[in-house]
Amino acid sequence: MKSFHLPRKFLILLFWTALWQAASAAVGNSILLTGPADVLKTLVSLAVTADFWKTIACSSGKIMLGFFLAFLAGLLLGTAAFRFSVLEDLLAPVISLMKSIPVASFVILALIWIGSDNLCIFISFLVVLPMIYVNTLAGLRSTDPRLLEMADVFQVPFFRRIRFLYLPALLPYLVSGCRVALGMSIKSGVAAEVIGTPAWSIGKQLYLSKTWLDTSSLFAWTLVIIAVSALFERAVLFLLDRVPCGTPYKEEMK
């Protein structure tokens, strides 16, 4: 069955590409809807320039920095809130606000506070933090209480409890949260760049494409965003998959 997996995906991609080309031909206006051939041509012309790669490096680097800062902060705060219920109650209104306030409001406030250069770092951080925090808290709470009681009986050391009890319970929630947070960090970060238009950013290129009515460039940069998001997700999930944690059995905890 695996031998048919790749061709099937290729055929699905080919189907939607053909449908895209047919829709573009039917519209007959490259400003409203450009075809895949024009987009590919534009992408190739951009890819041979140094500015293209510098823009991708600067933009994705800042967004990734915001994500990893939020990941660490959410992990630490979620763990602390799991340990101290008072902290969870204290953080509850802040987390609720961060989840409910529109990204555009955050962007405007951030422009006032920190300017446009580091805007996407701040926005990615604010969008990702509540997701990681909530999933960390839920993951730690899902730890089997019977295993915790067994650990108390056998006087299992603290770090072994983390490795064999808490990490196996936490990791599925972190992976699930990261799958959503990774995409949201890219989307929100680029959206912030579109509003703030900092130098060497993908968002600025999207804004300029809209200003010049250059739909081919708009689609080309959108494909770049999709590619960066996919690579970023694979890299983070690969790292999470390599986190050392054991199976919570009594024999391993002796």
mmCIF file of C-alpha atoms in Angstrom:
data_model
loop_
_atom_site.group_PDB
_atom_site.id
_atom_site.type_symbol
_atom_site.label_atom_id
_atom_site.label_comp_id
_atom_site.label_asym_id
_atom_site.label_seq_id
_atom_site.Cartn_x
_atom_site.Cartn_y
_atom_site.Cartn_z
ATOM 1 C CA MET A 1 0.000 0.000 0.000
ATOM 2 C CA LYS A 2 2.848 2.412 0.753
ATOM 3 C CA SER A 3 4.040 2.270 -2.874
ATOM 4 C CA PHE A 4 0.805 4.007 -3.964
ATOM 5 C CA HIS A 5 0.948 6.701 -1.272
ATOM 6 C CA LEU A 6 3.202 9.195 -3.048
ATOM 7 C CA PRO A 7 1.596 8.868 -6.528
ATOM 8 C CA ARG A 8 -1.827 9.393 -4.982
ATOM 9 C CA LYS A 9 -0.698 12.622 -3.316
ATOM 10 C CA PHE A 10 0.902 13.708 -6.568
ATOM 11 C CA LEU A 11 -2.304 13.023 -8.497
ATOM 12 C CA ILE A 12 -4.344 14.993 -5.956
ATOM 13 C CA LEU A 13 -1.919 17.906 -6.265
ATOM 14 C CA LEU A 14 -2.081 17.651 -10.043
ATOM 15 C CA PHE A 15 -5.888 17.688 -9.937
ATOM 16 C CA TRP A 16 -6.074 20.889 -7.882
ATOM 17 C CA THR A 17 -3.368 22.539 -9.984
ATOM 18 C CA ALA A 18 -5.328 21.734 -13.147
ATOM 19 C CA LEU A 19 -8.494 23.064 -11.543
ATOM 20 C CA TRP A 20 -6.629 26.241 -10.582
ATOM 21 C CA GLN A 21 -5.380 26.657 -14.153
ATOM 22 C CA ALA A 22 -8.891 26.087 -15.528
ATOM 23 C CA ALA A 23 -10.359 28.661 -13.142
ATOM 24 C CA SER A 24 -7.675 31.174 -14.121
ATOM 25 C CA ALA A 25 -8.374 30.614 -17.813
ATOM 26 C CA ALA A 26 -12.110 30.987 -17.213
ATOM 27 C CA VAL A 27 -11.670 34.288 -15.350
ATOM 28 C CA GLY A 28 -9.302 35.577 -18.019
ATOM 29 C CA ASN A 29 -7.861 38.304 -15.782
ATOM 30 C CA SER A 30 -4.433 37.775 -14.215
ATOM 31 C CA ILE A 31 -5.097 40.473 -11.613
ATOM 32 C CA LEU A 32 -8.148 38.670 -10.255
ATOM 33 C CA LEU A 33 -6.751 35.145 -10.539
ATOM 34 C CA THR A 34 -3.363 34.273 -11.982
ATOM 35 C CA GLY A 35 -2.494 30.768 -13.128
ATOM 36 C CA PRO A 36 0.001 28.300 -11.605
ATOM 37 C CA ALA A 37 2.413 28.700 -14.533
ATOM 38 C CA ASP A 38 2.692 32.461 -13.968
ATOM 39 C CA VAL A 39 3.115 31.944 -10.240
ATOM 40 C CA LEU A 40 5.880 29.389 -10.785
ATOM 41 C CA LYS A 41 7.628 31.737 -13.206
ATOM 42 C CA THR A 42 7.458 34.564 -10.652
ATOM 43 C CA LEU A 43 8.702 32.281 -7.873
ATOM 44 C CA VAL A 44 11.702 31.198 -9.935
ATOM 45 C CA SER A 45 12.550 34.810 -10.801
ATOM 46 C CA LEU A 46 12.409 35.706 -7.097
ATOM 47 C CA ALA A 47 14.416 32.677 -5.991
ATOM 48 C CA VAL A 48 17.500 33.668 -7.977
ATOM 49 C CA THR A 49 17.854 36.936 -6.017
ATOM 50 C CA ALA A 50 19.679 37.317 -2.704
ATOM 51 C CA ASP A 51 16.947 39.625 -1.362
ATOM 52 C CA PHE A 52 14.415 36.795 -1.628
ATOM 53 C CA TRP A 53 16.378 34.497 0.672
ATOM 54 C CA LYS A 54 17.289 37.319 3.044
ATOM 55 C CA THR A 55 13.617 38.208 3.383
ATOM 56 C CA ILE A 56 12.685 34.602 4.151
ATOM 57 C CA ALA A 57 15.530 34.238 6.678
ATOM 58 C CA CYS A 58 14.734 37.468 8.529
ATOM 59 C CA SER A 59 10.990 36.967 8.604
ATOM 60 C CA SER A 60 10.919 33.271 9.504
ATOM 61 C CA GLY A 61 13.754 33.715 12.007
ATOM 62 C CA LYS A 62 11.814 36.325 13.964
ATOM 63 C CA ILE A 63 8.605 34.315 13.899
ATOM 64 C CA MET A 64 10.442 31.183 15.072
ATOM 65 C CA LEU A 65 12.055 33.162 17.871
ATOM 66 C CA GLY A 66 8.636 34.338 19.026
ATOM 67 C CA PHE A 67 7.337 30.764 18.888
ATOM 68 C CA PHE A 68 10.193 29.252 20.898
ATOM 69 C CA LEU A 69 10.039 32.007 23.518
ATOM 70 C CA ALA A 70 6.302 31.391 23.878
ATOM 71 C CA PHE A 71 6.860 27.627 23.994
ATOM 72 C CA LEU A 72 9.326 27.928 26.868
ATOM 73 C CA ALA A 73 7.205 30.490 28.710
ATOM 74 C CA GLY A 74 4.021 28.442 28.255
ATOM 75 C CA LEU A 75 5.759 25.274 29.420
ATOM 76 C CA LEU A 76 7.172 26.961 32.531
ATOM 77 C CA LEU A 77 3.980 28.828 33.395
ATOM 78 C CA GLY A 78 1.826 25.756 32.794
ATOM 79 C CA THR A 79 4.048 23.662 35.039
ATOM 80 C CA ALA A 80 4.052 26.330 37.736
ATOM 81 C CA ALA A 81 0.249 26.690 37.502
ATOM 82 C CA PHE A 82 -0.096 22.914 37.824
ATOM 83 C CA ARG A 83 1.988 23.024 40.985
ATOM 84 C CA PHE A 84 0.406 26.151 42.475
ATOM 85 C CA SER A 85 -3.345 26.572 41.961
ATOM 86 C CA VAL A 86 -3.161 30.203 43.101
ATOM 87 C CA LEU A 87 -0.973 31.004 40.096
ATOM 88 C CA GLU A 88 -3.463 29.333 37.757
ATOM 89 C CA ASP A 89 -6.264 31.512 39.147
ATOM 90 C CA LEU A 90 -4.048 34.567 38.836
ATOM 91 C CA LEU A 91 -3.169 33.839 35.193
ATOM 92 C CA ALA A 92 -6.696 32.816 34.138
ATOM 93 C CA PRO A 93 -7.933 36.319 33.132
ATOM 94 C CA VAL A 94 -4.685 37.119 31.310
ATOM 95 C CA ILE A 95 -4.795 33.870 29.310
ATOM 96 C CA SER A 96 -8.475 34.457 28.492
ATOM 97 C CA LEU A 97 -7.691 37.947 27.205
ATOM 98 C CA MET A 98 -4.809 36.680 25.093
ATOM 99 C CA LYS A 99 -7.072 34.049 23.518
ATOM 100 C CA SER A 100 -9.979 36.392 22.816
ATOM 101 C CA ILE A 101 -8.438 39.746 21.784
ATOM 102 C CA PRO A 102 -8.099 40.010 17.962
ATOM 103 C CA VAL A 103 -4.596 39.894 16.504
ATOM 104 C CA ALA A 104 -5.165 43.289 14.841
ATOM 105 C CA SER A 105 -5.621 44.926 18.258
ATOM 106 C CA PHE A 106 -2.387 43.383 19.499
ATOM 107 C CA VAL A 107 -0.583 44.555 16.357
ATOM 108 C CA ILE A 108 -1.690 48.161 16.760
ATOM 109 C CA LEU A 109 -0.720 48.201 20.432
ATOM 110 C CA ALA A 110 2.630 46.580 19.652
ATOM 111 C CA LEU A 111 3.325 49.188 16.974
ATOM 112 C CA ILE A 112 2.871 51.857 19.627
ATOM 113 C CA TRP A 113 4.961 50.043 22.220
ATOM 114 C CA ILE A 114 7.868 48.481 20.313
ATOM 115 C CA GLY A 115 7.673 49.659 16.697
ATOM 116 C CA SER A 116 7.617 47.463 13.600
ATOM 117 C CA ASP A 117 11.070 45.825 13.609
ATOM 118 C CA ASN A 118 10.309 43.206 16.270
ATOM 119 C CA LEU A 119 6.560 43.235 15.806
ATOM 120 C CA CYS A 120 6.189 39.669 14.526
ATOM 121 C CA ILE A 121 8.225 38.296 17.468
ATOM 122 C CA PHE A 122 5.834 39.902 19.929
ATOM 123 C CA ILE A 123 2.679 38.845 18.060
ATOM 124 C CA SER A 124 3.832 35.251 17.575
ATOM 125 C CA PHE A 125 4.651 35.106 21.273
ATOM 126 C CA LEU A 126 1.220 36.363 22.328
ATOM 127 C CA VAL A 127 -0.631 34.007 19.991
ATOM 128 C CA VAL A 128 1.334 30.863 20.891
ATOM 129 C CA LEU A 129 1.699 31.349 24.656
ATOM 130 C CA PRO A 130 -1.912 30.562 25.707
ATOM 131 C CA MET A 131 -2.012 27.454 23.479
ATOM 132 C CA ILE A 132 1.137 25.963 24.997
ATOM 133 C CA TYR A 133 0.102 27.003 28.513
ATOM 134 C CA VAL A 134 -3.335 25.356 28.276
ATOM 135 C CA ASN A 135 -1.972 22.157 26.732
ATOM 136 C CA THR A 136 0.821 21.928 29.309
ATOM 137 C CA LEU A 137 -1.674 22.257 32.131
ATOM 138 C CA ALA A 138 -4.014 19.673 30.592
ATOM 139 C CA GLY A 139 -1.168 17.261 29.866
ATOM 140 C CA LEU A 140 0.211 17.344 33.403
ATOM 141 C CA ARG A 141 -3.275 16.864 34.834
ATOM 142 C CA SER A 142 -3.760 13.769 32.662
ATOM 143 C CA THR A 143 -0.988 11.914 34.527
ATOM 144 C CA ASP A 144 -2.402 8.700 35.964
ATOM 145 C CA PRO A 145 -2.935 9.263 39.715
ATOM 146 C CA ARG A 146 -2.429 5.540 40.371
ATOM 147 C CA LEU A 147 1.070 5.754 38.930
ATOM 148 C CA LEU A 148 1.755 8.777 41.128
ATOM 149 C CA GLU A 149 0.610 6.792 44.171
ATOM 150 C CA MET A 150 2.889 3.932 43.137
ATOM 151 C CA ALA A 151 5.768 6.403 42.776
ATOM 152 C CA ASP A 152 5.123 7.605 46.329
ATOM 153 C CA VAL A 153 5.099 4.031 47.633
ATOM 154 C CA PHE A 154 8.399 3.152 45.917
ATOM 155 C CA GLN A 155 9.882 6.584 46.706
ATOM 156 C CA VAL A 156 10.754 7.280 43.071
ATOM 157 C CA PRO A 157 13.172 10.245 42.713
ATOM 158 C CA PHE A 158 11.865 13.538 41.364
ATOM 159 C CA PHE A 159 13.611 13.439 37.983
ATOM 160 C CA ARG A 160 12.518 9.845 37.350
ATOM 161 C CA ARG A 161 8.934 10.909 37.995
ATOM 162 C CA ILE A 162 9.300 13.617 35.386
ATOM 163 C CA ARG A 163 10.757 11.234 32.810
ATOM 164 C CA PHE A 164 8.554 8.186 33.393
ATOM 165 C CA LEU A 165 5.278 9.730 34.581
ATOM 166 C CA TYR A 166 4.797 13.363 33.610
ATOM 167 C CA LEU A 167 6.570 13.494 30.230
ATOM 168 C CA PRO A 168 4.655 10.553 28.665
ATOM 169 C CA ALA A 169 1.402 12.227 29.731
ATOM 170 C CA LEU A 170 2.482 15.707 28.652
ATOM 171 C CA LEU A 171 4.027 15.038 25.234
ATOM 172 C CA PRO A 172 0.812 14.129 23.338
ATOM 173 C CA TYR A 173 -0.749 17.397 24.498
ATOM 174 C CA LEU A 174 2.352 19.382 23.535
ATOM 175 C CA VAL A 175 2.435 17.796 20.077
ATOM 176 C CA SER A 176 -1.266 18.533 19.585
ATOM 177 C CA GLY A 177 -0.840 22.113 20.802
ATOM 178 C CA CYS A 178 2.235 22.684 18.645
ATOM 179 C CA ARG A 179 0.457 21.501 15.492
ATOM 180 C CA VAL A 180 -2.047 24.331 15.926
ATOM 181 C CA ALA A 181 0.356 26.880 17.417
ATOM 182 C CA LEU A 182 2.948 26.498 14.654
ATOM 183 C CA GLY A 183 0.493 27.425 11.929
ATOM 184 C CA MET A 184 -0.975 30.237 13.982
ATOM 185 C CA SER A 185 2.454 31.688 14.741
ATOM 186 C CA ILE A 186 3.288 31.904 11.022
ATOM 187 C CA LYS A 187 -0.120 33.337 10.101
ATOM 188 C CA SER A 188 -0.205 35.899 12.886
ATOM 189 C CA GLY A 189 3.440 36.852 12.411
ATOM 190 C CA VAL A 190 3.015 37.499 8.688
ATOM 191 C CA ALA A 191 -0.278 39.336 9.320
ATOM 192 C CA ALA A 192 1.570 41.597 11.761
ATOM 193 C CA GLU A 193 4.219 42.243 9.122
ATOM 194 C CA VAL A 194 1.558 43.189 6.570
ATOM 195 C CA ILE A 195 0.315 45.889 8.952
ATOM 196 C CA GLY A 196 3.695 47.037 10.261
ATOM 197 C CA THR A 197 5.609 46.499 6.964
ATOM 198 C CA PRO A 198 9.072 46.125 8.556
ATOM 199 C CA ALA A 199 12.092 45.856 6.260
ATOM 200 C CA TRP A 200 13.060 42.408 4.951
ATOM 201 C CA SER A 201 9.744 40.754 5.797
ATOM 202 C CA ILE A 202 7.385 38.488 3.903
ATOM 203 C CA GLY A 203 4.456 40.594 5.106
ATOM 204 C CA LYS A 204 5.899 43.675 3.446
ATOM 205 C CA GLN A 205 6.248 41.765 0.172
ATOM 206 C CA LEU A 206 2.597 40.743 0.397
ATOM 207 C CA TYR A 207 1.624 44.362 1.010
ATOM 208 C CA LEU A 208 3.687 45.571 -1.957
ATOM 209 C CA SER A 209 2.146 42.871 -4.173
ATOM 210 C CA LYS A 210 -1.300 44.141 -3.233
ATOM 211 C CA THR A 211 -0.271 47.747 -3.829
ATOM 212 C CA TRP A 212 1.125 46.974 -7.280
ATOM 213 C CA LEU A 213 -1.758 44.581 -8.120
ATOM 214 C CA ASP A 214 0.875 41.916 -8.728
ATOM 215 C CA THR A 215 -1.200 38.801 -8.081
ATOM 216 C CA SER A 216 1.539 36.440 -9.261
ATOM 217 C CA SER A 217 3.916 37.758 -6.586
ATOM 218 C CA LEU A 218 1.142 37.556 -4.001
ATOM 219 C CA PHE A 219 0.576 33.878 -4.791
ATOM 220 C CA ALA A 220 4.324 33.196 -4.971
ATOM 221 C CA TRP A 221 4.945 34.625 -1.508
ATOM 222 C CA THR A 222 1.917 32.737 -0.213
ATOM 223 C CA LEU A 223 3.502 29.499 -1.435
ATOM 224 C CA VAL A 224 6.673 30.509 0.388
ATOM 225 C CA ILE A 225 4.672 30.953 3.612
ATOM 226 C CA ILE A 226 3.139 27.489 3.175
ATOM 227 C CA ALA A 227 6.571 25.940 2.586
ATOM 228 C CA VAL A 228 8.134 27.690 5.602
ATOM 229 C CA SER A 229 5.209 26.643 7.794
ATOM 230 C CA ALA A 230 5.505 22.999 6.687
ATOM 231 C CA LEU A 231 9.277 22.892 7.271
ATOM 232 C CA PHE A 232 8.929 24.629 10.626
ATOM 233 C CA GLU A 233 6.248 22.158 11.755
ATOM 234 C CA ARG A 234 8.294 19.128 10.700
ATOM 235 C CA ALA A 235 11.379 20.437 12.514
ATOM 236 C CA VAL A 236 9.566 21.144 15.794
ATOM 237 C CA LEU A 237 7.635 17.861 15.797
ATOM 238 C CA PHE A 238 10.894 16.020 15.002
ATOM 239 C CA LEU A 239 12.514 17.596 18.064
ATOM 240 C CA LEU A 240 9.532 16.748 20.278
ATOM 241 C CA ASP A 241 9.642 13.176 19.024
ATOM 242 C CA ARG A 242 13.253 12.957 20.231
ATOM 243 C CA VAL A 243 12.458 14.017 23.808
ATOM 244 C CA PRO A 244 13.694 11.204 26.078
ATOM 245 C CA CYS A 245 10.871 9.792 28.137
ATOM 246 C CA GLY A 246 10.253 6.296 29.404
ATOM 247 C CA THR A 247 7.311 3.970 29.738
ATOM 248 C CA PRO A 248 5.805 4.326 33.199
ATOM 249 C CA TYR A 249 6.215 0.774 34.465
ATOM 250 C CA LYS A 250 7.350 -0.154 37.928
ATOM 251 C CA GLU A 251 10.296 -2.191 36.635
ATOM 252 C CA GLU A 252 11.761 0.878 34.922
ATOM 253 C CA MET A 253 11.355 3.078 37.980
ATOM 254 C CA LYS A 254 13.226 0.824 40.403
#
